[in-house]
CSV table of C-alpha atoms in Angstrom, one decimal:
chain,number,residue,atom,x,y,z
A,982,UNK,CA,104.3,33.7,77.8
A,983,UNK,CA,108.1,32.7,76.9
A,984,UNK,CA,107.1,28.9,75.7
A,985,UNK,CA,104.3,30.9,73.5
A,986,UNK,CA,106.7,33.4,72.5
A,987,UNK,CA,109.1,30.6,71.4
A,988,UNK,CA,106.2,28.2,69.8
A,989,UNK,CA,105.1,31.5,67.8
A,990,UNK,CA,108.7,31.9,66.6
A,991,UNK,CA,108.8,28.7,65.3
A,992,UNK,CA,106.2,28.4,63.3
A,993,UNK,CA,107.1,31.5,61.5
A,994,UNK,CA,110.1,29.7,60.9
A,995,UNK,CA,108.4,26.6,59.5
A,996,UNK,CA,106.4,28.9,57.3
A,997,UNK,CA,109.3,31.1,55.8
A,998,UNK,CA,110.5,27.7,55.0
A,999,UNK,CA,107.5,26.2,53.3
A,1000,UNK,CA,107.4,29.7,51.3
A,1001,UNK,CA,111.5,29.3,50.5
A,1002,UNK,CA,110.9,26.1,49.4
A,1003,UNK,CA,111.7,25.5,45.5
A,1004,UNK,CA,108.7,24.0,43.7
A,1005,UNK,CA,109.6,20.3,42.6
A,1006,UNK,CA,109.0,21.1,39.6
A,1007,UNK,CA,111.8,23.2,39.1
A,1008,UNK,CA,114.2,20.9,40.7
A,1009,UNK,CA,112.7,18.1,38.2
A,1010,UNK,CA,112.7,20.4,35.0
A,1011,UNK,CA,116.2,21.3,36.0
A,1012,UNK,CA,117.3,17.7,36.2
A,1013,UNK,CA,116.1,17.4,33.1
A,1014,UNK,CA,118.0,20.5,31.4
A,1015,UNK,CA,121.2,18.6,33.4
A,1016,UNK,CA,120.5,14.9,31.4
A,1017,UNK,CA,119.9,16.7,28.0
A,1018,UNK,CA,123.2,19.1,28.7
A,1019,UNK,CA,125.4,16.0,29.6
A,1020,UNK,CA,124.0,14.0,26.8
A,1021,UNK,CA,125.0,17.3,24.3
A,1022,UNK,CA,128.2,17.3,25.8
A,1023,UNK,CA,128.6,12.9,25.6
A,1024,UNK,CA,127.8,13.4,21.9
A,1025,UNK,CA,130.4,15.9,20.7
A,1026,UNK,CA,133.1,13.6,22.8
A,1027,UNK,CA,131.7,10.2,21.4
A,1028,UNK,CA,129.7,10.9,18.3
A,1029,UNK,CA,131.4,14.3,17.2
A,1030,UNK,CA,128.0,15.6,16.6
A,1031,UNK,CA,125.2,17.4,17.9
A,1032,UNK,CA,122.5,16.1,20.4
A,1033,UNK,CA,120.1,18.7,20.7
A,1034,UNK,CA,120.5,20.4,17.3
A,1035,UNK,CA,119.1,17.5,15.1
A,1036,UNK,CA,115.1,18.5,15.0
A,1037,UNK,CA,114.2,15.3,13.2
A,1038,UNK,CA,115.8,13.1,16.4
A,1039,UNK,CA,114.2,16.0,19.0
A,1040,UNK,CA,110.5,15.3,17.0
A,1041,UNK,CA,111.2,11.5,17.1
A,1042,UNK,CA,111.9,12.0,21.0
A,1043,UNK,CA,108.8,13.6,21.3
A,1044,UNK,CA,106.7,11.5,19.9
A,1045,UNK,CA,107.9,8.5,21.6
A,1046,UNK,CA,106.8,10.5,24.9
A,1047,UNK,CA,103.4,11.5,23.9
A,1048,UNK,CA,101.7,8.1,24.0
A,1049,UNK,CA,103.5,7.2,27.3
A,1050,UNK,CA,102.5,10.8,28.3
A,1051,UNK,CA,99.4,10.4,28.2
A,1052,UNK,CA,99.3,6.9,29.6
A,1053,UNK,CA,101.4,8.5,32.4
A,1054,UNK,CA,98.6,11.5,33.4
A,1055,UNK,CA,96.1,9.0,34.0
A,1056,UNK,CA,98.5,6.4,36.1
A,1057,UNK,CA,99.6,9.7,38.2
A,1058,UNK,CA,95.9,10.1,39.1
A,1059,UNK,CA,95.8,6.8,40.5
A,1060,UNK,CA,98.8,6.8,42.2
A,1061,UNK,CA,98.0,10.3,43.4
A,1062,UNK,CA,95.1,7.9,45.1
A,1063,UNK,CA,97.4,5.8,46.9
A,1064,UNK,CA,96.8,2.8,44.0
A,1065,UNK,CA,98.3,1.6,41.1
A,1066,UNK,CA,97.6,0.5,37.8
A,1067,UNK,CA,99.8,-2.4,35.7
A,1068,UNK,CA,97.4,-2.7,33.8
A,1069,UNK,CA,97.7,0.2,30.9
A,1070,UNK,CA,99.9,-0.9,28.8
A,1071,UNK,CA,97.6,-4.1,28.2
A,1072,UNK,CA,94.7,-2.0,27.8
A,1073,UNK,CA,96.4,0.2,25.0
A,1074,UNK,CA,97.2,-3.3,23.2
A,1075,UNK,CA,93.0,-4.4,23.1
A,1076,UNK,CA,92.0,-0.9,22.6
A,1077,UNK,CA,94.8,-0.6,19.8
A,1078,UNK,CA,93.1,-4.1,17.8
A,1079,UNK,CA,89.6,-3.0,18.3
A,1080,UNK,CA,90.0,0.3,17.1
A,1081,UNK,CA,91.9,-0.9,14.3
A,1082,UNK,CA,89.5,-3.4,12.9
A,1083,UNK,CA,86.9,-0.7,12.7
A,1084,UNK,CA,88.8,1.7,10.5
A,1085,UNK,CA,90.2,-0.7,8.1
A,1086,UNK,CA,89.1,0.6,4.2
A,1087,UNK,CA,87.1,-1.5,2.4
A,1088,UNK,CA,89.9,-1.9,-0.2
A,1089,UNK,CA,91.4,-4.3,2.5
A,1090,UNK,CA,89.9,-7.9,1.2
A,1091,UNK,CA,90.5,-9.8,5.1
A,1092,UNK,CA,89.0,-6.9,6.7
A,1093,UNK,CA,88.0,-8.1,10.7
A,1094,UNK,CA,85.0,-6.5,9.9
A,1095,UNK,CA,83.8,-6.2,5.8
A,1096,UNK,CA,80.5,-4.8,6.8
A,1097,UNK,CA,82.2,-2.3,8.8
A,1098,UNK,CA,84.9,-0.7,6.6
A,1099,UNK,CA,85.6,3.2,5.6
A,1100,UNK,CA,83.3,4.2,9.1
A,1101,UNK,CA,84.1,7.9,9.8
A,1102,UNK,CA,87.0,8.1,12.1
A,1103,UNK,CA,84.5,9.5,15.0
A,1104,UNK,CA,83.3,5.4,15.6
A,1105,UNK,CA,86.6,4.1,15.9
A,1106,UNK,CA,87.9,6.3,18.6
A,1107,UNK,CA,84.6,6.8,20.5
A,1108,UNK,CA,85.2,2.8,20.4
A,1109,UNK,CA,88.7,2.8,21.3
A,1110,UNK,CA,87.6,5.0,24.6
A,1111,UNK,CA,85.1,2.8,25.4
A,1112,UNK,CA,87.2,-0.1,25.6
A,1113,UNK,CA,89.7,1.6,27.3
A,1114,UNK,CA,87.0,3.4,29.8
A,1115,UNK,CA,85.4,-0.3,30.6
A,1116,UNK,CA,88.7,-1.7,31.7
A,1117,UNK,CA,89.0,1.1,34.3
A,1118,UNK,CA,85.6,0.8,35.6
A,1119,UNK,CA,86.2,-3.1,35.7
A,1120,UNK,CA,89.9,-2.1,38.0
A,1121,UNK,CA,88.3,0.1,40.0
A,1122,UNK,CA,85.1,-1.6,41.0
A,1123,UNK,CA,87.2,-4.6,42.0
A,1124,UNK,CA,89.6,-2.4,43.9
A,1125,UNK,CA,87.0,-0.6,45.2
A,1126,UNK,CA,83.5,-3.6,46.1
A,1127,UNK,CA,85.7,-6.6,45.7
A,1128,UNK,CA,88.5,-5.1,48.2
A,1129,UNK,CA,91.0,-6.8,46.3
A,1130,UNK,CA,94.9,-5.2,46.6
A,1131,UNK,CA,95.3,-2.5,43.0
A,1132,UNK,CA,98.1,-4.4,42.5
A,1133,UNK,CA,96.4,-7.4,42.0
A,1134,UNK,CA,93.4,-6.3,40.3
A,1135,UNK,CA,95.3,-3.9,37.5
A,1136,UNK,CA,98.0,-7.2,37.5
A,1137,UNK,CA,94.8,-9.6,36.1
A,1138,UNK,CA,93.7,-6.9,33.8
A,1139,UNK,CA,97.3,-6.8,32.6
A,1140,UNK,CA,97.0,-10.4,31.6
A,1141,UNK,CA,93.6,-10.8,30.5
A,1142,UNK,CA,93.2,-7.3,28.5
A,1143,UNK,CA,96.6,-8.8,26.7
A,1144,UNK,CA,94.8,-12.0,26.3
A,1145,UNK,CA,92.1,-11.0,24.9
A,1146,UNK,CA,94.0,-8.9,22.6
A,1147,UNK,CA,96.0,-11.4,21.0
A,1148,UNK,CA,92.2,-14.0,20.8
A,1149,UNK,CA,90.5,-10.9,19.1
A,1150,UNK,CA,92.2,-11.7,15.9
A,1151,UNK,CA,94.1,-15.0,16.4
A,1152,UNK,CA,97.3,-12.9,17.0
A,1153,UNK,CA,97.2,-11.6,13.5
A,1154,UNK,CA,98.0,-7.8,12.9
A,1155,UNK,CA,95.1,-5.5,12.3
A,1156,UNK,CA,95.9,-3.3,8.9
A,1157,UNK,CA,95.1,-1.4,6.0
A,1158,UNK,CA,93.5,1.6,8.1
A,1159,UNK,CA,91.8,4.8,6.3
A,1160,UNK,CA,93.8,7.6,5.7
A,1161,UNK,CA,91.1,9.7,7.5
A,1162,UNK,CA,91.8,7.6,10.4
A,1163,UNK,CA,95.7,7.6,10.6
A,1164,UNK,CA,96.0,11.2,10.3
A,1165,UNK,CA,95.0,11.1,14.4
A,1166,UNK,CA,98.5,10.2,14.2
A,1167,UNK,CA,100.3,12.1,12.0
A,1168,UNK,CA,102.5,14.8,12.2
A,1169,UNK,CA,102.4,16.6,15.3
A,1170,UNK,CA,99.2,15.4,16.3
A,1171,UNK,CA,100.5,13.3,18.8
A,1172,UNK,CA,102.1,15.8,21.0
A,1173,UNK,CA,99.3,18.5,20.5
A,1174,UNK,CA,97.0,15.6,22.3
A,1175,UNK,CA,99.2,15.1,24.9
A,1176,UNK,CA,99.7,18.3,25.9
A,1177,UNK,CA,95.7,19.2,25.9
A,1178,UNK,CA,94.9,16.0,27.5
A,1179,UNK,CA,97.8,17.5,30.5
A,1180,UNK,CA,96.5,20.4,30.4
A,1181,UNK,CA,92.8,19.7,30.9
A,1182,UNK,CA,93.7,17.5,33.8
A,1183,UNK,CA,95.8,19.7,35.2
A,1184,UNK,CA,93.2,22.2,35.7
A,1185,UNK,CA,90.9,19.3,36.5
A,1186,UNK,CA,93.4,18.0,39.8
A,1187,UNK,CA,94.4,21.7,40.8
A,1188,UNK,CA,90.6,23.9,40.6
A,1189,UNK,CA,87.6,20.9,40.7
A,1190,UNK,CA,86.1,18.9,43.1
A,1191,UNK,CA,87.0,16.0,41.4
A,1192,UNK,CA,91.2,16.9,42.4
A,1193,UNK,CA,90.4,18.0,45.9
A,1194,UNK,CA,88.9,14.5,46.4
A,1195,UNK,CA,91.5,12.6,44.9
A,1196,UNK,CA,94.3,14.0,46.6
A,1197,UNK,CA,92.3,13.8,49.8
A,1198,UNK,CA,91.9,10.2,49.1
A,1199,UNK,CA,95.5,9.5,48.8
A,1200,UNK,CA,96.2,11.6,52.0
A,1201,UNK,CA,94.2,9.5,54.0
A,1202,UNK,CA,91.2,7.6,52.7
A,1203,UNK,CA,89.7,7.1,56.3
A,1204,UNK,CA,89.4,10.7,56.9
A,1205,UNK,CA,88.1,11.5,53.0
A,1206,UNK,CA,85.4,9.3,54.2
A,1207,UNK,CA,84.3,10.6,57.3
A,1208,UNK,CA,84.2,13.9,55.7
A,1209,UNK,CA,81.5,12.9,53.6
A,1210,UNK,CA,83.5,11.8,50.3
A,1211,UNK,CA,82.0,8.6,48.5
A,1212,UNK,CA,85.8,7.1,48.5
A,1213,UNK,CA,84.4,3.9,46.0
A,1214,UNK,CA,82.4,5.8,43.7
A,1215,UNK,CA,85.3,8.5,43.4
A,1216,UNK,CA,87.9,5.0,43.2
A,1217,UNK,CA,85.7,4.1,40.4
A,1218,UNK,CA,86.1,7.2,38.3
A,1219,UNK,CA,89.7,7.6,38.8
A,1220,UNK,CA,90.5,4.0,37.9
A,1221,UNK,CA,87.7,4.6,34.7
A,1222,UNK,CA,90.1,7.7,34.1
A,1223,UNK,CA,93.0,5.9,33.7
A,1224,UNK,CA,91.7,3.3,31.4
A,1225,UNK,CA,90.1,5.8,29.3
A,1226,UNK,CA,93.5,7.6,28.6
A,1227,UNK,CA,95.2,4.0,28.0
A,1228,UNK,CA,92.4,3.7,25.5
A,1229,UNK,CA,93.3,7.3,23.9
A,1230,UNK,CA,97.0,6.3,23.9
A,1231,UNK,CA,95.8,3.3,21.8
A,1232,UNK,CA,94.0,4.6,19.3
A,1233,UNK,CA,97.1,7.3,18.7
A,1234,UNK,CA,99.3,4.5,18.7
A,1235,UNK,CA,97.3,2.3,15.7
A,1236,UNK,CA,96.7,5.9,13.7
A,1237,UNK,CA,100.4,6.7,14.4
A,1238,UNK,CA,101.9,2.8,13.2
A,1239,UNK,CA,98.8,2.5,10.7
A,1240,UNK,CA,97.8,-1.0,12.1
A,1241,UNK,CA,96.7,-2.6,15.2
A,1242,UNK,CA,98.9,-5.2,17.2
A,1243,UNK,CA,98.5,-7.3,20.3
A,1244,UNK,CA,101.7,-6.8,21.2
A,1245,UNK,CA,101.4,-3.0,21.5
A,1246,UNK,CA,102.1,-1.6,24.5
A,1247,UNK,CA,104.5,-3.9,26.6
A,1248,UNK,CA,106.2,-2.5,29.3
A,1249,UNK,CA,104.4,0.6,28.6
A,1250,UNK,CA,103.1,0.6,32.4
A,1251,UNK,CA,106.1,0.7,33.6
A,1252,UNK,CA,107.5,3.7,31.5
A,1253,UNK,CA,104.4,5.4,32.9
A,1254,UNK,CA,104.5,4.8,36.2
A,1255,UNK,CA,108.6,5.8,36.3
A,1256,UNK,CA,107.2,8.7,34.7
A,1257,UNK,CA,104.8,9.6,36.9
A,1258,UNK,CA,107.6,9.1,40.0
A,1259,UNK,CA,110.6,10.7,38.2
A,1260,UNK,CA,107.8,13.4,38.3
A,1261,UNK,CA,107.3,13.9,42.0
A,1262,UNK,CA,104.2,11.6,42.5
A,1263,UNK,CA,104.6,10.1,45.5
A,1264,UNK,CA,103.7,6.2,45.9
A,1265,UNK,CA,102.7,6.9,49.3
A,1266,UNK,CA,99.6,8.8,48.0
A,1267,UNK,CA,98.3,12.5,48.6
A,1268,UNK,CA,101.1,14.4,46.0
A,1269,UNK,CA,101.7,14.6,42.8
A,1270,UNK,CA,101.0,16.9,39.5
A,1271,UNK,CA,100.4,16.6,35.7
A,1272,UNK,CA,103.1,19.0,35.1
A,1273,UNK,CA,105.5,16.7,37.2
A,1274,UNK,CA,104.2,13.7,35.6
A,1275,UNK,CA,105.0,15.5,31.9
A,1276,UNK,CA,108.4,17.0,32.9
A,1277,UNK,CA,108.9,13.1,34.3
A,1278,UNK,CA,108.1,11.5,30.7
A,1279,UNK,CA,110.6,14.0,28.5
A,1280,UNK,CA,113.3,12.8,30.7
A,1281,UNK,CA,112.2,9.7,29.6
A,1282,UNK,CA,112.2,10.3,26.3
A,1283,UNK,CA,115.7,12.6,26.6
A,1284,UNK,CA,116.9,9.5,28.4
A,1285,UNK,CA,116.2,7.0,25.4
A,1286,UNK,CA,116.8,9.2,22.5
A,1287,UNK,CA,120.1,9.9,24.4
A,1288,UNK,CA,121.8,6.2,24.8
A,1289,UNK,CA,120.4,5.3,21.2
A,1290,UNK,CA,122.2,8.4,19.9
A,1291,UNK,CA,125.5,7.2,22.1
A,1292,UNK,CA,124.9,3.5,20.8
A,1293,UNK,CA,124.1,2.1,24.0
A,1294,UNK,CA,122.9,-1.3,24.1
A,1295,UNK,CA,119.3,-1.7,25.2
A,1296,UNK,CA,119.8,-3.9,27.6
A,1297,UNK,CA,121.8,-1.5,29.7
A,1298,UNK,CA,119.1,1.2,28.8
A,1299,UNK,CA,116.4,-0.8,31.1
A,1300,UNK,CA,119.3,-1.3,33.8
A,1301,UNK,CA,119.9,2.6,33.9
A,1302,UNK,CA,116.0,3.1,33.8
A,1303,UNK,CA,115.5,1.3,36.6
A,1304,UNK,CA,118.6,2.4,38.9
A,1305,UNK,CA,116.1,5.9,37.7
A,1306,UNK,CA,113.2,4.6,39.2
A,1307,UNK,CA,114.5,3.2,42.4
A,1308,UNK,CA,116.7,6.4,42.9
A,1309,UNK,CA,113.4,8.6,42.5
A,1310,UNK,CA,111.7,6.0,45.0
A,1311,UNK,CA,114.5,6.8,47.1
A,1312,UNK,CA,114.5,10.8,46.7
A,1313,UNK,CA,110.3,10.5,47.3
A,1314,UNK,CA,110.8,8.8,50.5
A,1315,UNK,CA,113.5,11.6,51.5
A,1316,UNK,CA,110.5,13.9,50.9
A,1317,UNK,CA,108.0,12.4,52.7
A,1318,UNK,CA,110.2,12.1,56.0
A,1319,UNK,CA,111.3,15.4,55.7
A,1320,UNK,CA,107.5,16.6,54.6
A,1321,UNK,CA,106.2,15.0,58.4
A,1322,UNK,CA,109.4,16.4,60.5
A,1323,UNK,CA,108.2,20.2,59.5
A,1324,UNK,CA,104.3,18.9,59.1
């Protein structure tokens, strides 16, 4: 009866714990309030002048996020899956070129396309998604029939969508776009996609089917399977996801710059994956959320906003972003030791 007693008490204790706990979320959003403080504070000492108090910098910032934002919600859903995916940033660059040369105005004499000019903006992004959907489905059915590694499936897609994007025109920029066309990246438009494309994933990952089977995948796909979940199939979808978000990111990014360029996109994986990870995703599979995964990408885009604003060379801006990334590696592997000790 003692042992019981004593076996009792301790799970209480485990559970007034787990209820104690401070969401990561909070601890992330607060890190962030910390970077944008000390960067405030870095300013009036270096610059003599405001940080945070300069909207037209603060919409600049923002903007810059949003298309690795919403690169980054789709790459947290495969990560979230125990996978990865290299391969976005390439698939934004193709989908950015092909949406491109189908809203180019017939004023444009070297149109890619003459007998396609002035379309309705509807056909280029429907086209863009496409694109950007087919290259997921391609990533995931390898990952998922061919049984080849995610890193090396999404690592050939990063190559060939790249390729492809650069043969699709013979390297030459895509221009001249409708003005129907580039408002999808005017203004604020940007942001206001990015934050309904979080938010209807959000909902989608916390309250469907579709999220309980994706973080049950990532938690252990052996298990998902024996419980009846078609783990390919779902694989498939998530991978389709991702590629369709690279391909939304895309078609903001040629509205938003007015032209379409194969070299769009580079290193634009990378930002979204350290996203995703500043975020709380964990590589290991099983956790992560959208709202992580968006706090993850401001500090980001506080981060680069901030050391232009100091005059910090860009070099050392990819050395700090990576000691970012490792650290948050670091900090996730904390988690997950600490996460089986009280499991």
């Amino acid at each position: 009866m003692a042992n019981s007693s004593e076996t009792t008490t301790q799970h209480l204790e485990v559970a007034k714990k787990r209820k104690r706990r401070v969401p990561t979320e909070v601890s992330i959003f607060l890190v962030l309030v910390g970077i944008a403080v000390l960067f405030e504070i870095l300013g009036w000492i270096v610059r003599g002048d405001s940080f945070l108090m300069n909207p037209q910098r603060l919409l600049i910032m923002i903007l810059q996020v949003s298309i690795i934002g919403i690169i980054a919600i789709g790459v947290t859903q495969v990560i979230i899956t125990g996978g990865i995916d290299l391969s976005s940033g390439s698939v934004l660059a193709l989908t950015a070129m092909v949406t491109a040369s189908l809203a180019q105005s017939s004023d444009y004499a070297r149109a890619v396309f003459p007998a396609l000019t002035d379309m309705p903006w509807m056909v280029p992004l429907l086209a863009g998604l496409l694109v950007g959907a087919l290259a997921g489905v391609i990533n995931g059915a390898l990952i998922s029939f061919a049984v080849i590694p995610p890193f090396i499936a999404t690592l050939g897609m990063m190559v060939s969508a790249r390729g492809v994007a650069r043969a699709y025109t013979d390297g030459q920029p895509v221009s001249m776009l409708t003005d129907q066309f580039t408002w999808i990246g005017s203004g604020a438009n940007p942001v206001i996609i990015f934050l309904a494309v979080a938010a209807f994933f959000h909902i989608a990952l916390k309250y469907t089917r579709y999220g309980k089977y994706t973080y049950a995948i990532g938690a252990n796909p052996q298990a998902a399977r024996v419980s009846g979940i078609n783990v390919r199939r779902h694989l498939v979808v998530v991978y389709a996801i991702a590629g369709l978000l690279a391909g939304l990111a895309g078609v903001v990014a040629s509205a938003r710059a007015g032209t379409g360029q194969a070299g769009m996109g580079i290193m634009y994986e990378l930002d979204a994956i350290a996203a995703a990870v500043i975020g709380g995703t964990s590589l290991a599979g099983g956790v992560g959320r959208v709202t992580g995964t968006v706090i993850g990408a401001l500090i980001l885009g506080v981060m680069l906003s901030g050391f232009t604003f100091l005059g910090v060379d860009a070099y050392y801006q990819d050395i700090v972003k990576g000691a970012i990334i490792v650290i948050a590696v670091i900090v996730d592997q904390y988690r997950q030791r600490k996460r089986n000790k009280t499991a």
